[in-house]
Short mmCIF file of C-alpha atoms (C1' of nucleotides) in Angstrom, two decimals:
data_model
loop_
_atom_site.label_atom_id
_atom_site.label_comp_id
_atom_site.label_asym_id
_atom_site.label_seq_id
_atom_site.Cartn_x
_atom_site.Cartn_y
_atom_site.Cartn_z
CA MET G 1 -2.06 -43.87 2.71
CA GLU G 2 -3.89 -40.79 3.63
CA SER G 3 -6.77 -42.92 4.98
CA GLU G 4 -4.47 -43.96 7.68
CA GLU G 5 -3.41 -40.50 8.63
CA LEU G 6 -7.09 -39.67 9.12
CA ARG G 7 -8.05 -42.88 11.13
CA ASN G 8 -4.85 -42.29 13.33
CA VAL G 9 -6.09 -39.00 14.41
CA GLY G 10 -9.58 -40.17 14.96
CA LEU G 11 -11.25 -38.64 12.00
CA LYS G 12 -13.74 -40.55 9.82
CA VAL G 13 -12.34 -41.38 6.48
CA THR G 14 -14.49 -39.51 3.74
CA SER G 15 -13.93 -38.53 0.22
CA PRO G 16 -13.83 -34.87 0.74
CA ARG G 17 -11.11 -35.29 3.52
CA LEU G 18 -9.14 -37.56 1.51
CA LYS G 19 -8.75 -35.24 -1.52
CA ILE G 20 -8.06 -32.15 0.65
CA LEU G 21 -5.42 -34.00 2.25
CA SER G 22 -4.09 -35.41 -1.00
CA LEU G 23 -4.18 -32.01 -2.51
CA LEU G 24 -2.14 -30.69 0.39
CA GLU G 25 0.59 -33.41 -0.13
CA ASN G 26 0.70 -33.23 -3.91
CA ALA G 27 0.35 -29.48 -4.57
CA LYS G 28 3.26 -27.44 -5.90
CA ALA G 29 2.64 -24.63 -3.56
CA LYS G 30 3.20 -25.60 0.13
CA HIS G 31 1.20 -22.82 1.56
CA MET G 32 -2.35 -22.69 0.44
CA THR G 33 -5.51 -20.76 1.50
CA ALA G 34 -8.93 -22.45 2.10
CA GLU G 35 -9.98 -20.59 -1.10
CA THR G 36 -7.26 -21.84 -3.15
CA ILE G 37 -7.76 -25.46 -2.02
CA TYR G 38 -11.70 -25.06 -2.79
CA ARG G 39 -10.87 -23.87 -6.34
CA GLN G 40 -8.12 -26.14 -7.12
CA LEU G 41 -10.26 -29.26 -6.23
CA GLY G 42 -13.17 -27.59 -8.34
CA GLU G 43 -10.84 -27.22 -11.21
CA SER G 44 -9.85 -30.87 -11.12
CA GLY G 45 -13.66 -31.87 -11.27
CA GLU G 46 -13.73 -32.60 -7.30
CA VAL G 47 -16.31 -30.17 -6.45
CA ILE G 48 -16.37 -29.79 -2.63
CA GLY G 49 -18.24 -27.14 -0.64
CA LEU G 50 -16.25 -24.32 0.79
CA ALA G 51 -17.52 -24.92 4.14
CA THR G 52 -16.28 -28.41 4.01
CA VAL G 53 -12.90 -27.19 3.15
CA TYR G 54 -12.94 -24.87 6.02
CA ARG G 55 -14.15 -27.62 8.48
CA ALA G 56 -11.71 -30.17 7.19
CA LEU G 57 -8.78 -27.82 7.56
CA ALA G 58 -9.82 -26.65 10.94
CA GLN G 59 -10.11 -30.35 11.98
CA PHE G 60 -6.70 -31.16 10.29
CA GLU G 61 -5.00 -28.53 12.33
CA ALA G 62 -6.62 -29.46 15.75
CA ALA G 63 -5.31 -33.12 14.66
CA GLY G 64 -1.85 -31.57 14.07
CA LEU G 65 -1.74 -32.74 10.56
CA ILE G 66 -1.39 -29.12 9.29
CA THR G 67 -0.42 -25.78 10.49
CA ARG G 68 -2.11 -22.29 10.20
CA HIS G 69 -0.22 -19.25 9.42
CA GLN G 70 -1.47 -15.61 9.33
CA PHE G 71 0.90 -13.63 7.48
CA GLU G 72 0.29 -9.91 7.39
CA GLY G 73 -2.26 -8.33 5.07
CA GLY G 74 -3.08 -11.71 3.29
CA GLN G 75 -5.41 -14.69 4.26
CA THR G 76 -4.67 -17.43 6.49
CA VAL G 77 -2.56 -20.22 4.89
CA PHE G 78 -2.30 -23.83 5.65
CA GLU G 79 0.70 -26.07 5.45
CA LEU G 80 1.15 -29.70 5.58
CA GLU G 81 2.82 -30.54 9.03
CA ARG G 82 5.81 -32.47 8.14
CA GLY G 83 9.54 -32.31 8.64
CA PRO G 84 10.77 -30.13 11.60
CA HIS G 85 9.74 -26.69 12.90
CA HIS G 86 10.62 -23.82 10.87
CA ASP G 87 9.69 -20.13 10.38
CA HIS G 88 8.91 -17.94 7.31
CA ILE G 89 10.25 -15.27 5.13
CA VAL G 90 7.76 -13.77 2.89
CA CYS G 91 8.52 -11.74 -0.12
CA VAL G 92 6.40 -8.31 0.05
CA ARG G 93 6.73 -7.90 -3.55
CA CYS G 94 6.01 -11.29 -5.01
CA GLY G 95 4.49 -13.14 -2.29
CA ARG G 96 6.98 -15.79 -2.38
CA VAL G 97 7.48 -17.90 0.84
CA GLU G 98 10.84 -19.39 2.06
CA GLU G 99 11.31 -21.28 5.14
CA PHE G 100 14.12 -21.26 7.76
CA TYR G 101 15.11 -22.69 10.97
CA ASP G 102 17.69 -21.05 13.33
CA LYS G 103 18.72 -22.70 16.54
CA VAL G 104 20.12 -19.48 17.99
CA ILE G 105 16.75 -17.72 17.67
CA GLU G 106 14.57 -20.76 19.01
CA ASP G 107 16.79 -20.95 22.06
CA ARG G 108 16.61 -17.29 22.61
CA GLN G 109 13.04 -17.35 22.58
CA ARG G 110 12.56 -20.07 25.32
CA GLU G 111 14.95 -17.89 27.43
CA ILE G 112 13.21 -14.77 26.83
CA ALA G 113 9.63 -16.40 27.56
CA GLU G 114 11.13 -17.60 30.85
CA ASN G 115 12.47 -14.55 32.10
CA LEU G 116 9.22 -12.73 31.50
CA GLY G 117 7.41 -15.46 33.41
CA PHE G 118 5.84 -17.27 30.49
CA THR G 119 5.53 -20.89 29.63
CA LEU G 120 6.03 -20.83 25.84
CA SER G 121 3.61 -22.75 24.07
CA ASP G 122 3.89 -21.47 20.49
CA HIS G 123 5.58 -18.72 18.30
CA ALA G 124 5.16 -17.10 15.20
CA LEU G 125 8.22 -15.59 13.54
CA THR G 126 7.72 -14.17 9.93
CA LEU G 127 10.23 -12.04 8.19
CA TYR G 128 9.09 -9.59 5.52
CA GLY G 129 11.37 -8.25 2.79
CA GLU G 130 12.12 -8.29 -0.95
CA CYS G 131 13.71 -11.26 -2.57
CA SER G 132 16.61 -10.65 -4.89
CA GLY G 133 15.64 -9.13 -8.29
CA GLY G 134 16.75 -11.92 -10.42
CA THR G 135 14.84 -14.42 -8.24
CA CYS G 136 11.74 -12.62 -7.84
CA PRO G 137 9.34 -12.73 -10.53
CA ALA G 138 7.23 -9.96 -9.18
CA LYS G 139 4.45 -12.32 -9.48
CA ASN G 140 2.96 -14.84 -6.75
CA GLY G 141 4.41 -18.29 -7.43
CA MET O 1 0.59 18.88 21.75
CA GLU O 2 -1.03 16.30 19.54
CA SER O 3 -1.91 18.84 16.90
CA GLU O 4 1.61 19.27 16.05
CA GLU O 5 2.32 15.46 15.81
CA LEU O 6 -0.45 15.62 13.18
CA ARG O 7 0.76 18.57 11.27
CA ASN O 8 4.19 17.16 11.43
CA VAL O 9 3.05 14.32 9.36
CA GLY O 10 0.94 16.18 7.06
CA LEU O 11 -2.56 15.49 8.24
CA LYS O 12 -5.19 18.01 8.72
CA VAL O 13 -5.88 18.58 12.57
CA THR O 14 -9.42 17.62 12.99
CA SER O 15 -11.35 16.71 15.96
CA PRO O 16 -11.73 13.10 15.53
CA ARG O 17 -8.18 12.47 15.12
CA LEU O 18 -7.05 14.44 18.05
CA LYS O 19 -9.42 12.64 20.06
CA ILE O 20 -8.14 9.07 18.76
CA LEU O 21 -4.62 10.26 19.05
CA SER O 22 -5.16 11.40 22.56
CA LEU O 23 -6.87 8.16 23.61
CA LEU O 24 -3.93 6.22 22.45
CA GLU O 25 -1.59 8.32 24.50
CA ASN O 26 -3.46 8.32 27.66
CA ALA O 27 -5.21 4.68 27.47
CA LYS O 28 -4.37 2.27 30.21
CA ALA O 29 -4.00 -0.45 27.53
CA LYS O 30 -1.15 0.00 25.21
CA HIS O 31 -2.65 -2.18 22.50
CA MET O 32 -6.08 -1.34 21.17
CA THR O 33 -8.30 -2.60 18.51
CA ALA O 34 -10.25 -0.11 16.26
CA GLU O 35 -13.45 -1.35 18.01
CA THR O 36 -12.08 -0.70 21.48
CA ILE O 37 -11.00 2.73 20.57
CA TYR O 38 -14.50 3.45 18.84
CA ARG O 39 -16.29 2.09 22.22
CA GLN O 40 -14.03 3.98 24.72
CA LEU O 41 -14.44 7.38 22.82
CA GLY O 42 -18.25 6.61 22.63
CA GLU O 43 -18.32 6.06 26.36
CA SER O 44 -16.56 9.23 27.27
CA GLY O 45 -19.20 11.11 25.03
CA GLU O 46 -16.85 11.56 22.13
CA VAL O 47 -19.08 9.82 19.38
CA ILE O 48 -16.79 9.16 16.37
CA GLY O 49 -17.75 7.09 13.53
CA LEU O 50 -16.29 3.72 13.35
CA ALA O 51 -15.35 4.27 9.77
CA THR O 52 -13.50 7.34 10.87
CA VAL O 53 -11.56 5.42 13.48
CA TYR O 54 -10.38 3.13 10.89
CA ARG O 55 -9.63 5.74 8.55
CA ALA O 56 -7.53 7.68 11.22
CA LEU O 57 -5.68 4.58 12.30
CA ALA O 58 -4.84 3.72 8.82
CA GLN O 59 -3.39 7.15 8.21
CA PHE O 60 -1.68 7.26 11.68
CA GLU O 61 0.05 4.06 10.69
CA ALA O 62 1.06 5.10 7.09
CA ALA O 63 2.58 8.12 8.78
CA GLY O 64 4.44 6.02 11.35
CA LEU O 65 2.57 7.34 14.38
CA ILE O 66 1.38 3.94 15.27
CA THR O 67 2.11 0.44 14.59
CA ARG O 68 -0.27 -2.39 13.59
CA HIS O 69 0.04 -5.83 14.83
CA GLN O 70 -1.98 -8.90 13.77
CA PHE O 71 -1.89 -11.50 16.78
CA GLU O 72 -3.11 -14.96 16.10
CA GLY O 73 -7.12 -15.50 16.09
CA GLY O 74 -7.58 -11.99 17.41
CA GLN O 75 -8.35 -8.84 15.61
CA THR O 76 -5.69 -6.12 14.61
CA VAL O 77 -4.21 -4.09 17.47
CA PHE O 78 -2.77 -0.80 17.21
CA GLU O 79 0.00 0.53 19.17
CA LEU O 80 1.41 4.10 19.58
CA GLU O 81 4.93 4.23 18.17
CA ARG O 82 7.31 5.24 20.80
CA GLY O 83 10.47 4.21 22.29
CA PRO O 84 12.47 1.77 20.54
CA HIS O 85 11.58 -1.45 18.29
CA HIS O 86 10.17 -4.55 20.33
CA ASP O 87 8.36 -7.70 19.79
CA HIS O 88 5.55 -9.23 21.84
CA ILE O 89 4.65 -12.13 23.88
CA VAL O 90 1.07 -12.90 24.24
CA CYS O 91 -0.43 -14.99 27.05
CA VAL O 92 -2.87 -17.46 25.27
CA ARG O 93 -4.81 -17.77 28.71
CA CYS O 94 -5.63 -14.16 29.64
CA GLY O 95 -4.50 -12.17 26.68
CA ARG O 96 -2.07 -10.03 28.37
CA VAL O 97 0.60 -8.65 26.15
CA GLU O 98 4.20 -8.16 27.21
CA GLU O 99 7.13 -6.48 25.01
CA PHE O 100 10.73 -7.40 24.83
CA TYR O 101 13.77 -6.78 22.63
CA ASP O 102 16.39 -8.89 22.13
CA LYS O 103 19.43 -7.96 20.19
CA VAL O 104 20.49 -11.65 19.35
CA ILE O 105 17.46 -12.20 17.66
CA GLU O 106 17.39 -8.92 15.62
CA ASP O 107 20.76 -9.63 14.50
CA ARG O 108 20.09 -13.31 13.52
CA GLN O 109 17.02 -12.06 11.65
CA ARG O 110 19.03 -9.61 9.29
CA GLU O 111 21.82 -12.59 8.58
CA ILE O 112 19.04 -15.06 7.83
CA ALA O 113 17.32 -12.75 5.34
CA GLU O 114 20.49 -11.98 3.74
CA ASN O 115 21.71 -15.63 3.49
CA LEU O 116 18.19 -16.41 1.64
CA GLY O 117 18.77 -13.39 -0.57
CA PHE O 118 16.24 -11.12 0.64
CA THR O 119 16.45 -7.43 1.66
CA LEU O 120 14.64 -7.28 5.17
CA SER O 121 12.15 -4.66 5.38
CA ASP O 122 10.04 -5.78 8.38
CA HIS O 123 9.58 -8.75 10.71
CA ALA O 124 6.82 -10.12 12.88
CA LEU O 125 7.87 -12.12 16.07
CA THR O 126 5.47 -13.03 18.50
CA LEU O 127 5.55 -15.53 21.27
CA TYR O 128 2.43 -17.36 22.87
CA GLY O 129 2.33 -18.92 26.17
CA GLU O 130 0.94 -18.72 29.57
CA CYS O 131 2.12 -16.45 31.99
CA SER O 132 2.68 -17.65 35.56
CA GLY O 133 -0.21 -18.46 37.60
CA GLY O 134 -0.09 -15.74 40.23
CA THR O 135 0.15 -12.98 37.69
CA CYS O 136 -2.37 -14.38 35.17
CA PRO O 137 -5.71 -12.97 35.74
CA ALA O 138 -7.23 -15.45 33.35
CA LYS O 139 -9.05 -12.53 32.15
CA ASN O 140 -8.17 -10.00 29.69
CA GLY O 141 -6.57 -6.84 31.23
"C1'" DC X 1 -24.61 -58.09 4.84
"C1'" DT X 2 -27.88 -54.94 6.78
"C1'" DT X 3 -28.97 -51.58 10.20
"C1'" DG X 4 -28.63 -47.38 13.24
"C1'" DC X 5 -26.82 -43.54 14.63
"C1'" DA X 6 -23.39 -40.26 15.33
"C1'" DC X 7 -20.98 -37.86 12.59
"C1'" DA X 8 -20.18 -35.39 7.95
"C1'" DT X 9 -21.52 -32.66 3.95
"C1'" DG X 10 -23.26 -28.85 1.02
"C1'" DA X 11 -25.96 -24.73 -0.11
"C1'" DG X 12 -26.73 -20.73 1.66
"C1'" DA X 13 -27.54 -17.54 5.48
"C1'" DA X 14 -25.11 -15.28 9.13
"C1'" DT X 15 -21.44 -13.01 11.26
"C1'" DC X 16 -17.25 -10.12 11.93
"C1'" DA X 17 -13.89 -7.06 10.76
"C1'" DT X 18 -12.73 -4.02 7.62
"C1'" DT X 19 -13.43 -0.74 3.41
"C1'" DA X 20 -16.08 1.64 0.17
"C1'" DT X 21 -19.66 5.08 -1.09
"C1'" DC X 22 -21.53 9.56 -0.88
"C1'" DA X 23 -23.84 13.50 0.77
"C1'" DT X 24 -22.42 16.98 3.86
"C1'" DG X 25 -19.21 19.53 6.68
"C1'" DT X 26 -14.94 22.10 7.82
"C1'" DA X 27 -9.40 22.98 8.19
"C1'" DG X 28 -6.55 26.12 6.44
"C1'" DC X 29 -4.82 28.87 2.61
"C1'" DA X 30 -5.52 32.77 -0.76
"C1'" DT N 1 -14.09 35.90 4.31
"C1'" DG N 2 -14.62 32.18 0.83
"C1'" DC N 3 -12.84 28.06 -1.67
"C1'" DT N 4 -11.55 23.86 -2.22
"C1'" DA N 5 -9.48 19.64 -1.14
"C1'" DC N 6 -9.97 16.91 2.25
"C1'" DA N 7 -12.32 14.89 6.29
"C1'" DT N 8 -16.62 12.97 8.46
"C1'" DG N 9 -20.49 9.75 9.63
"C1'" DA N 10 -24.21 6.60 8.31
"C1'" DT N 11 -24.82 3.13 5.90
"C1'" DA N 12 -23.94 -0.16 2.24
"C1'" DA N 13 -20.41 -3.48 0.49
"C1'" DT N 14 -16.94 -6.67 0.63
"C1'" DG N 15 -14.15 -10.81 1.93
"C1'" DA N 16 -13.12 -14.33 4.87
"C1'" DT N 17 -14.83 -17.36 7.84
"C1'" DT N 18 -18.39 -19.76 10.53
"C1'" DC N 19 -23.05 -21.31 11.41
"C1'" DT N 20 -27.71 -23.65 10.06
"C1'" DC N 21 -30.10 -27.43 8.76
"C1'" DA N 22 -31.82 -30.89 5.96
"C1'" DT N 23 -29.88 -34.61 3.92
"C1'" DG N 24 -26.11 -38.29 3.37
"C1'" DT N 25 -22.86 -41.77 4.76
"C1'" DG N 26 -18.97 -44.41 7.46
"C1'" DC N 27 -18.57 -47.80 10.09
"C1'" DA N 28 -19.27 -50.72 14.45
"C1'" DA N 29 -22.69 -53.86 16.19
"C1'" DG N 30 -25.56 -57.52 15.17
#
DNA sequence: CTTGCACATGAGAATCATTATCATGTAGCA
DNA sequence: TGCTACATGATAATGATTCTCATGTGCAAG
């Protein structure tokens, strides 16, 4: 139940929060902007203030429920935090986002940070390219 | 001479462009925001419209003279394009930016993109951490 | 089951970075 | 030297995100 997820992280269980969380869990697109969430909720008759959407997303992120990504050029997208860590590759033509995980890279990152005298706390790796013709609908999906 | 750099990429040689380019080449900080460039020029008595700064930076980027980076949370920073490709590690405490290059990671990125059916055109790898106590002035510099 | 109060919400204003507009100025070629 | 396409600067406009504030509500205590 989503209510528990909220309680577990110390957030009051409210209708807007439940709806946003629920949308994130059931949406077809795994990466959504605040605006998209706002619009999709509106279309389903669940009208929630845009400010509330931003607030809820910020709280969810602080609580570790979701992750925020800032791909180049575009807006900030949010993604439900489930499953193991991964990075992203974005098609510059159609906007499609794929995920991947690579142990070699992960390990190297830690080593590099250490060598430079940093304590690694986070990283952002995003690849940009074009997905192969057949697959690429040349239109966001 | 900076004038040649401009001519070489097909841009008219104008005073504002020369000043911006010159600042980028001589500034102590290697990564600067449009706002910073605007302010530093103003302080040196070289008053240039903010819009012009943004325009010039966009043109320099299109011409390959500089590179644009979008680190998390902060604004967009620009960096003179000289020397080989590299990635960045940013101190989340003091904002210091170090650069690094790692062949292992570069190679893996290409492989990963291929495996996923993408033609890699670009990538953004930024590590976030805290630089070691002694070195970290805990204040941007 | 009521009550109180800290916290949540929504509408719209405010902010921040960035881009567009438009009247005027100028680099650079004929 | 003069023309013309392009550049500039002041300012308005935009788009994303955050703040404000009056009002509403989850939920723990009684």
